Amino acid sequence: MPIATCLVMGNIIGGGIFLLPASVAPFGTISLVAFGVLTLGAIALALVFGRLAERLPQTGGPYVYARAAFGDFAGFLAAWTYWITSWVSNAALAVAAVGYLTVLFPAVGDHRWSMCLAALTVQWLPALANLAGTRWVGAVQLVATVLKFAPLALVAVGGLFFFDPANLGPFQATGQSPAGALSASAAMLLFSYLGVESAAVSAGEVRDPARNVGRATVLGTLGAAAVYLLGTLSVFGLVAHDKLVASQAPFTDAVNAMFGGTWGGTVVACAAVVSMLGALNGWTLLSAQTPYAAAKDGLFPRPFETKRRGVPVTGVVVTVLLASALTVYNYTAGSQGVFESLVLITTFTATVPYLLSTAAQIYLLLSGPSEQVHRGRLVRDAVLAVLAFGFSMWLVAGSGYAAVYQGVLFLFAGVPVYAVMAARKARTTA
């Protein structure tokens, strides 16, 4: 269970934590309220995944749950959108890591192609660790989680001793209504909680999944939430609001405010790189697990079913190739706006399997034999599922019209793939 918990925490806490305080500072401290609301929704979603893993403790997570409740097509849509989320997120994390690498190695930032090469290296190192076997994946994830939490804990906990309320700035820094400011700041934070399903997706590789997946999911989400909330609050209280709004490295500024000097930039850059490598390590495994589960059921091409040393090697290789192609495109086109829009799409595509999973939980609760279900437990699980469904809908709304439009195009692009695979499956079983 410790490795599964680290997988959840490592995938939720990627590189976003190092940028989030500055991203939401323009909205004022109301963004801390948005963080709290998002945390409650993420915990409800984590509890739903835990309950589903008790019922269906197989590798695949949302794919398994959607297919069990609604059939092959729903399962395929969950697998397809989750896979898109995984490899686009990997490209985003790798490109973001380059920004911190330039702090440690300034020569990396001298040319576009040196930055591209650095981003590709950051992607392929975790992929190679995955190809070495699941034991190496777990070891890398455990080490990365421990290493990155040291500096984060320093700011999240130690920063409270240097906290100055005068730095907080206004509760609302924009002219929006409280509800509008809450939704707008929440939209900036949506990507921060993607990954709550990590242990459920890898349930087949977790010891005693029916017991441990739920616990690892909840503990990992709570741990990530504590780091997010305390870290953001500390940075708000350490860095003056007007300076924080314009900051490119808020945790660096926070450490400098705590101890003086400029050495904090190097420490935070190291932590950011380790954090992103750990997140890429976990996401690379997850991106291969869902196609593997779908391929076993004949809904993804058969090569995705290939497994060596416990790792779906085809899924790992294809995923890193697609992420690498997207990375090269980003540096070749030189259009950051296009890449950022693709990252926003992942917020939408991730909510599709979330919505299908929570709907599956509602279906399974209502369709089960009532005489075998404890009424109090049924009501509790149903309330959690409805809350998690509402949270997922909020994620869709917060991702924006453009992201939803483009995300739907990505979603529909999978329909012909399903048609081919379903026809092949029908011929095989005929």
C-alpha angles and dihedrals in degrees: 000000000000091000092047090050090050089049091056094045093043093052095045093046104053122136097310095086090066092056105030100087092058092042094057098033093091089066093054129232090317083087087073088061089051088052090054093050091048090049092055090050092048092050091050089051091047091052091050091052089049092053092046091050089055089055098038110022097178132122112268105059111198091019092057093046096047093047093047092053105034109016139249100318095054090045091051092050090051092049094044097050093042090052091051089050091052101052096038089050090050090055091048093050092048093051091046090051090058090065090061093041089060088061090056096036110024092186089069090070096050095091138021093236094050087054090048091051090050091051091050091049091052089054098045098047093065089042090056090048088054093049088054089066143274092280089063091046091055093045093050091046093051094049094044092050093050094046097048095046094061096072092034091054089047091061098032095052106015092046091064089069090059094041116141115190089203089071094059096086124200124339088233116027096178133062093246126115115262090256092049093048091047092052093043094051090044089055088060091052100046095097091053095077100044107122102055087120094056099108092044092054090053095039092127090063095046119094111246092356096186088063104029106038094066093046093046091048095051095041092047092049093047091049092050091046092052091051092046097048098041093041094050092044091050093049090049089054096043101047123054111249096241091050093044093054090060097037121123092188110030096173090052090053090047094053091046089052091051099048107008125233127072102269091103091078092066093046093050092045090054091048091049093051092047090047093052094045089052091049092047089049091055097039092050090058093045092048089059098042098064096050087045092056091045092047091054087058093047095252098110127043112286097244089069087068092066112114129184126178088355094303127111093234098187092053092050094048096044092046094051091045092054092045090048092051090051090049093051090048090052094053094040096049092041090208109132090180092065092050093047090052089054090052090052088052089063089063088059097040091050092055093058093070089039091055092045091048095050090045088051090053091051090048094048092048094050097040097049123101104278094208090064096049126087105234095219092050091047092054092047094050092044093052091049091049092050091048091049090048090052090048090052091050089052088054090054092049093046095052090072136239096278093050092048091049094050092040090056088054090054089047094051091047086071094057095081089048089055091047091055094045094045091050091049090049091050092052091049095051095040 
